[in-house]
Amino acid sequence: MKTKTTFSKILSWVLTFAIALTLSPVMPLPAQAAEFTGDGWSFNSNTATLTLTTNDGTTAWRDNTSPYYPFPDFTWEDVETVVIEDGVTIIGDMAFGGCINLSTLTFPEGITTIGISAFANCKKLTSLTLPEGVITIGNAAFADCDMLSSVILPESLVTVGQSAFANSKELTDITIPKNVTGLGSWAFEGCIKLESITFAVEIPPLLGSAVFSGATALATMYIPYGTTAAYQTELLLSGNPTTFSLIEGNPPITYTVTFDSKGGSAVDDKVVISGKTLTPPPLPTYGSQHFAGWYKDADYTERWNFVTDVIIDDITLYAKWEDFSPEELLRQAAAAGNEPNNAYKLYHNFNGTLDNEPILTQQLTIGKDFTLDLNGHTLKIDLPDSNPGGQNSSGIKITSGVTLTITDSSIGETGRLEVVNNADDVGTLGAGAAINTTNGILVINGGTIIATGGGRGAGIGGGWFAAGGTISITGRTVTATGGMYAAGIGDGSDYYPWAGDANNITISGGTVTATAGSGTDARAIGASNNSSDSAVTINGGFDYWAGSAATPITGEPTGRQVFNNDSTTFAATYGFRYIKLEEVPTFTVTFDLQDGSDVTCVSVFQNHTITAPTPPTKAGHTFSGWFTDGDLTQEWNFDVDIVTEDISLYAKWTVGFFGDGWVFDSTTGTLTVSTNAATTAWRTGRGAGDENFQITDVTT
């Protein structure tokens, strides 16, 4: 009995030792290699760093590292740092799920998709910054990352999957970027410390159920200004807690614009949203002085531009008033060849002391190059039917070789020039026009111009038996009516042989209305039938009203046309005695042939489609359409797409296999044969080893 007891004890000790030996850890032998590699991945066991170089590599590395694999090189738990290199765009499903010791994560630019459970259960991951370009975060992508306390999502993000960040128990705040359209159910479930949720999305994204389930009841949701009702509705419809405090972001920042009229009439302050332009206020007045604009400083060194300048702070704008002395204006007028008396009247009219009274009753002569800036004021020249009135002169006379430029620098271009020649007939050759441009140059680019010819003179152009000179109209509103037998804009009397020539007329903007005088051969624009006509050049797009009678036409336009620097007898050829041209915005479409045959650019009206040009050609290629981008991803639809700006369309070419007399388009399966010999030659010219295409590829 004693021996048996002793043996039993010994046996028990042996078994205990054996079991202990089995269960006790065995010290591993030193690793023979620190680097393990596979297709698209490598792992350095010394630094515990896993590096991925391809999309497939993000999941392929797991194949022989599973703890359940009989003899793993390393396990998921060995990975502490993950480096994803440039070129990787998709992180596959379960790529790093269960890497419980992963604490450092480096993303490249270019990642677009993070797969299902890609980083789930990465217990030591504390912060996450996703790069711009990420569009989709898959279901449970970062679920159960217990220590994750900081998450920065990119502006590019669109969708967040179900349970994407579930149980991120250290996360205290999150911002949902402005392009997100949907948050999956339970996306932030169990984020028990989440107390600040900021939405940058103007239209609430679609919310799954229980998106924020488990977040503290004291959580605050910050939303864009003016969206409370929309977010309350979405939270209610999706079954999410409505106990969050909804706080709208700050309303748009506004600034106050104060107008210092410098003694003029008061102008009310304006409140303007930051970054916006300023709508011009009503014009102030100040006795006999005229307003010359708003300036940013009291010294008038920089004028405020209501088209381009934006409000970024509280600001005071200062009114500038011009108070020319008669002596100064006389000096300017004398330089332009005017008589002192006329210059004195010009001064007083501009300063408002001769209201309702014609400014001039005698010809205003422009003897040197001169710019007449109407600056919002009205200038009237009214010649009587008398000698030396309208019968022997013109309202404005531009002498030979001299240029008169009429412009208007006022806000809204409210200036007005009215010139009327009241002569019933003429007594002097070259007389009778309202604005006489014979041998001179007239440029109109602003204001409202009304010119009514008398006797045998044009509204704008030549007097009796005189040419029209050079006339350029770029805007804004011009109305011209010819006298007896004369053009609205062009030559003087057309009564043979007392007819002048139209010379050069260019219209490239604004609204231009021209009416011929009495006499069936007189034209609205250009020269009469009895005159040697010259170019009437029209640039740009216009609606036009045109008729053979010298009476206004109302209602719908006669037509609409784009003129591309056209030199045309538009007026004279069709016998128009009334023409109104009204500018319509046009844009240019340029065709980038990508080394193909030429296609001419076209002009088109705003918001109109264009006709597809004849398909271009390129040796060895097939034309495959026009595209709006150089990468050839967005095809232009000629039936639907409209032109809203100057654009370029890019030709797409598909490479075809070709030989002497034949071409094969591999994208359509079309073989084109142009010679007898080619009907068989194509079969032997497909390429060595048939690497180009197979006979069975031919369908057409």
Coordinates of N, CA and C in Angstrom, one line a residue, residues 186-304:
W186 N -26.7 53.1 -38.0 CA -25.7 52.8 -37.0 C -24.3 53.3 -37.3
A187 N -24.1 54.3 -38.2 CA -22.8 54.8 -38.6 C -22.0 55.2 -37.4
F188 N -22.6 55.8 -36.4 CA -21.8 56.3 -35.2 C -22.5 55.7 -33.9
E189 N -23.1 54.5 -34.1 CA -23.7 53.9 -32.9 C -22.7 53.5 -31.9
G190 N -23.0 53.7 -30.6 CA -22.1 53.4 -29.5 C -21.0 54.3 -29.3
C191 N -21.0 55.5 -30.0 CA -19.9 56.5 -29.7 C -20.4 57.3 -28.5
I192 N -20.1 56.7 -27.4 CA -20.8 57.1 -26.1 C -20.3 58.5 -25.6
K193 N -19.1 59.0 -26.2 CA -18.6 60.3 -25.8 C -18.9 61.3 -26.8
L194 N -19.6 61.0 -27.9 CA -19.8 61.9 -28.9 C -20.8 63.0 -28.4
E195 N -20.3 64.3 -28.4 CA -21.2 65.3 -27.9 C -21.3 66.5 -28.9
S196 N -20.5 66.5 -30.0 CA -20.6 67.6 -31.0 C -20.6 67.0 -32.4
I197 N -21.7 67.3 -33.1 CA -21.8 66.8 -34.5 C -22.0 68.0 -35.4
T198 N -21.2 68.2 -36.3 CA -21.3 69.4 -37.2 C -21.6 68.9 -38.6
F199 N -22.7 69.4 -39.2 CA -23.0 69.2 -40.6 C -22.7 70.4 -41.4
A200 N -21.9 70.2 -42.4 CA -21.6 71.3 -43.4 C -22.5 71.2 -44.6
V201 N -23.5 70.3 -44.6 CA -24.3 70.0 -45.7 C -25.5 70.9 -45.7
E202 N -25.7 71.7 -46.7 CA -26.9 72.6 -46.8 C -28.2 71.8 -46.9
I203 N -28.2 70.7 -47.7 CA -29.4 69.9 -47.7 C -29.1 68.6 -46.9
P204 N -29.9 68.3 -45.9 CA -29.6 67.2 -45.0 C -29.4 65.9 -45.8
P205 N -28.3 65.2 -45.5 CA -28.1 63.9 -46.1 C -29.2 62.9 -45.7
L206 N -29.4 61.8 -46.5 CA -30.3 60.8 -46.1 C -29.7 60.0 -44.9
L207 N -30.4 59.9 -43.8 CA -29.9 59.3 -42.6 C -30.6 57.9 -42.5
G208 N -29.7 56.9 -42.2 CA -30.3 55.6 -41.9 C -30.8 55.6 -40.4
S209 N -31.3 54.5 -40.0 CA -31.8 54.4 -38.6 C -30.7 54.4 -37.6
A210 N -31.0 55.0 -36.5 CA -30.1 54.9 -35.3 C -28.6 55.3 -35.6
V211 N -28.5 56.3 -36.5 CA -27.1 56.7 -36.9 C -26.3 57.1 -35.7
F212 N -26.9 57.8 -34.7 CA -26.1 58.3 -33.6 C -26.6 57.6 -32.3
S213 N -27.1 56.4 -32.4 CA -27.6 55.7 -31.2 C -26.5 55.5 -30.2
G214 N -26.8 55.9 -29.0 CA -25.8 55.7 -27.9 C -25.0 56.9 -27.6
A215 N -25.1 57.9 -28.5 CA -24.4 59.2 -28.3 C -25.1 59.9 -27.1
T216 N -24.3 60.7 -26.3 CA -24.8 61.3 -25.2 C -26.1 62.1 -25.5
A217 N -27.0 62.1 -24.6 CA -28.3 62.9 -24.8 C -28.0 64.4 -24.9
L218 N -26.9 64.8 -24.4 CA -26.5 66.2 -24.4 C -25.8 66.6 -25.7
A219 N -25.7 65.7 -26.7 CA -25.0 66.0 -27.9 C -25.6 67.2 -28.6
T220 N -24.8 68.1 -29.2 CA -25.2 69.2 -29.9 C -24.9 69.0 -31.4
M221 N -25.9 69.3 -32.2 CA -25.8 69.2 -33.7 C -25.7 70.6 -34.3
Y222 N -24.6 70.9 -34.9 CA -24.4 72.2 -35.5 C -24.7 72.1 -37.0
I223 N -25.6 72.9 -37.5 CA -26.1 72.8 -38.9 C -26.0 74.1 -39.6
P224 N -26.0 74.1 -40.9 CA -25.9 75.4 -41.6 C -27.0 76.4 -41.3
Y225 N -26.8 77.6 -41.5 CA -27.7 78.7 -41.2 C -29.0 78.5 -42.1
G226 N -30.2 78.5 -41.4 CA -31.4 78.4 -42.1 C -31.9 77.0 -42.4
T227 N -31.3 76.0 -41.8 CA -31.7 74.6 -42.1 C -32.3 73.8 -41.0
T228 N -32.7 74.5 -39.9 CA -33.3 73.8 -38.8 C -34.5 72.9 -39.1
A229 N -35.4 73.5 -39.8 CA -36.6 72.7 -40.2 C -36.3 71.5 -41.0
A230 N -35.4 71.6 -42.0 CA -35.0 70.5 -42.8 C -34.4 69.4 -42.0
Y231 N -33.5 69.7 -41.1 CA -32.8 68.7 -40.3 C -33.8 68.0 -39.3
Q232 N -34.7 68.8 -38.7 CA -35.6 68.2 -37.8 C -36.5 67.2 -38.6
T233 N -36.9 67.5 -39.8 CA -37.7 66.6 -40.6 C -36.9 65.3 -40.9
E234 N -35.7 65.4 -41.3 CA -34.9 64.3 -41.6 C -34.7 63.4 -40.4
L235 N -34.4 64.0 -39.3 CA -34.2 63.2 -38.0 C -35.4 62.5 -37.7
L236 N -36.6 63.1 -37.8 CA -37.8 62.5 -37.5 C -38.2 61.4 -38.4
L237 N -38.0 61.6 -39.7 CA -38.4 60.6 -40.7 C -37.5 59.4 -40.6
S238 N -36.2 59.5 -40.2 CA -35.2 58.4 -40.2 C -35.2 57.7 -38.8
G239 N -36.0 58.2 -37.9 CA -36.1 57.5 -36.6 C -34.9 57.8 -35.7
N240 N -34.2 58.9 -36.0 CA -33.0 59.2 -35.2 C -33.5 60.1 -34.0
P241 N -32.7 60.2 -33.0 CA -33.1 61.0 -31.8 C -33.4 62.5 -32.2
T242 N -34.4 63.0 -31.7 CA -34.7 64.4 -32.0 C -34.4 65.2 -30.7
T243 N -33.7 64.6 -29.8 CA -33.3 65.3 -28.5 C -32.0 66.1 -28.7
F244 N -31.3 66.0 -29.8 CA -30.1 66.8 -30.0 C -30.5 68.3 -30.0
S245 N -29.6 69.1 -29.5 CA -29.8 70.5 -29.6 C -29.3 70.9 -30.9
L246 N -30.2 71.5 -31.7 CA -29.9 71.9 -33.1 C -29.5 73.4 -33.0
I247 N -28.3 73.7 -33.4 CA -27.8 75.1 -33.4 C -27.4 75.5 -34.8
E248 N -28.0 76.5 -35.3 CA -27.6 76.9 -36.7 C -26.3 77.7 -36.6
G249 N -25.5 77.5 -37.6 CA -24.2 78.2 -37.7 C -24.5 79.7 -37.8
N250 N -23.4 80.5 -37.7 CA -23.6 81.9 -37.8 C -24.3 82.4 -39.1
P251 N -25.2 83.3 -39.1 CA -25.7 83.8 -40.3 C -24.6 84.4 -41.2
P252 N -24.9 84.6 -42.5 CA -23.8 85.2 -43.3 C -23.2 86.5 -42.7
I253 N -21.9 86.6 -42.8 CA -21.3 87.8 -42.3 C -21.7 89.0 -43.1
T254 N -22.1 90.0 -42.5 CA -22.4 91.2 -43.3 C -21.6 92.4 -42.8
Y255 N -21.5 93.4 -43.7 CA -20.8 94.6 -43.4 C -21.6 95.8 -43.9
T256 N -21.3 96.9 -43.3 CA -22.1 98.2 -43.5 C -21.3 99.1 -44.5
V257 N -21.9 99.5 -45.5 CA -21.3 100.5 -46.4 C -21.9 101.8 -46.2
T258 N -21.1 102.8 -45.8 CA -21.6 104.2 -45.5 C -21.1 105.1 -46.7
F259 N -22.1 105.9 -47.1 CA -21.8 106.8 -48.2 C -21.7 108.2 -47.7
D260 N -20.5 108.8 -47.8 CA -20.2 110.2 -47.5 C -20.4 111.0 -48.7
S261 N -21.5 111.7 -48.8 CA -21.8 112.5 -50.1 C -21.0 113.8 -50.2
K262 N -20.2 114.1 -49.2 CA -19.3 115.3 -49.2 C -20.2 116.5 -49.5
G263 N -21.2 116.7 -48.7 CA -22.0 117.9 -48.9 C -23.2 117.7 -49.8
G264 N -23.3 116.6 -50.5 CA -24.4 116.4 -51.4 C -25.6 115.8 -50.7
S265 N -26.6 115.4 -51.4 CA -27.8 114.8 -50.8 C -27.4 113.5 -50.1
A266 N -28.2 113.2 -49.0 CA -27.9 112.1 -48.2 C -28.1 110.8 -49.0
V267 N -27.3 109.8 -48.8 CA -27.5 108.4 -49.4 C -27.5 107.4 -48.2
D268 N -28.5 106.6 -48.2 CA -28.7 105.6 -47.1 C -27.6 104.6 -47.1
D269 N -27.2 104.2 -45.8 CA -26.2 103.1 -45.7 C -26.8 101.8 -46.3
K270 N -25.9 100.9 -46.7 CA -26.3 99.6 -47.2 C -25.6 98.5 -46.4
V271 N -26.3 97.4 -46.1 CA -25.8 96.2 -45.4 C -25.6 95.2 -46.5
V272 N -24.3 94.7 -46.6 CA -24.0 93.8 -47.7 C -23.3 92.5 -47.2
I273 N -23.7 91.4 -47.7 CA -23.0 90.1 -47.3 C -21.6 90.1 -47.7
S274 N -20.7 89.6 -46.8 CA -19.3 89.5 -47.1 C -19.0 88.8 -48.4
G275 N -18.1 89.4 -49.2 CA -17.7 88.7 -50.5 C -18.6 89.1 -51.7
K276 N -19.7 89.8 -51.4 CA -20.6 90.2 -52.5 C -20.3 91.6 -53.1
T277 N -20.7 91.8 -54.3 CA -20.6 93.2 -54.9 C -21.7 94.1 -54.3
L278 N -21.5 95.3 -54.6 CA -22.4 96.4 -54.0 C -23.3 96.9 -55.2
T279 N -24.6 96.9 -54.9 CA -25.5 97.5 -55.9 C -25.4 99.0 -55.8
P280 N -25.3 99.7 -56.9 CA -25.1 101.2 -56.9 C -26.3 101.8 -56.2
P281 N -26.1 102.8 -55.3 CA -27.2 103.5 -54.7 C -27.7 104.6 -55.7
P282 N -28.8 105.2 -55.3 CA -29.3 106.3 -56.2 C -28.2 107.4 -56.2
L283 N -28.2 108.1 -57.4 CA -27.2 109.2 -57.5 C -27.5 110.4 -56.6
P284 N -26.5 110.9 -55.9 CA -26.8 112.1 -55.1 C -26.7 113.3 -56.0
T285 N -27.1 114.4 -55.4 CA -27.0 115.7 -56.1 C -26.4 116.7 -55.2
Y286 N -25.8 117.8 -55.8 CA -25.1 118.8 -55.0 C -25.1 120.1 -55.8
G287 N -26.2 120.8 -55.7 CA -26.3 122.1 -56.4 C -26.0 122.0 -57.9
S288 N -25.1 122.8 -58.4 CA -24.8 122.9 -59.8 C -23.6 121.9 -60.2
Q289 N -23.1 121.3 -59.2 CA -21.9 120.4 -59.5 C -22.5 119.0 -60.0
H290 N -21.6 118.3 -60.7 CA -22.1 117.0 -61.2 C -21.2 115.9 -60.5
F291 N -21.9 114.8 -60.3 CA -21.4 113.7 -59.6 C -20.4 112.9 -60.5
A292 N -19.2 112.6 -59.9 CA -18.1 112.0 -60.7 C -17.8 110.6 -60.1
G293 N -18.6 110.0 -59.3 CA -18.4 108.6 -58.8 C -18.1 108.5 -57.4
W294 N -18.1 107.2 -56.9 CA -17.8 106.9 -55.5 C -16.3 106.4 -55.4
Y295 N -15.6 106.9 -54.4 CA -14.2 106.6 -54.2 C -14.0 105.9 -52.9
K296 N -12.9 105.1 -52.8 CA -12.6 104.4 -51.6 C -11.9 105.2 -50.5
D297 N -11.4 106.4 -50.9 CA -10.7 107.3 -50.0 C -11.1 108.7 -50.3
A298 N -10.9 109.5 -49.2 CA -11.3 110.9 -49.3 C -10.4 111.7 -50.2
D299 N -9.3 111.2 -50.6 CA -8.4 111.9 -51.5 C -8.7 111.5 -53.0
Y300 N -9.6 110.6 -53.2 CA -10.1 110.3 -54.6 C -9.0 109.7 -55.4
T301 N -8.2 108.7 -54.8 CA -7.2 108.1 -55.6 C -7.6 106.8 -56.2
E302 N -8.7 106.1 -55.7 CA -9.1 104.9 -56.2 C -10.6 104.8 -56.3
R303 N -11.2 104.7 -57.5 CA -12.6 104.7 -57.6 C -13.2 103.3 -57.3
W304 N -14.4 103.2 -56.7 CA -15.0 102.0 -56.5 C -15.7 101.4 -57.7

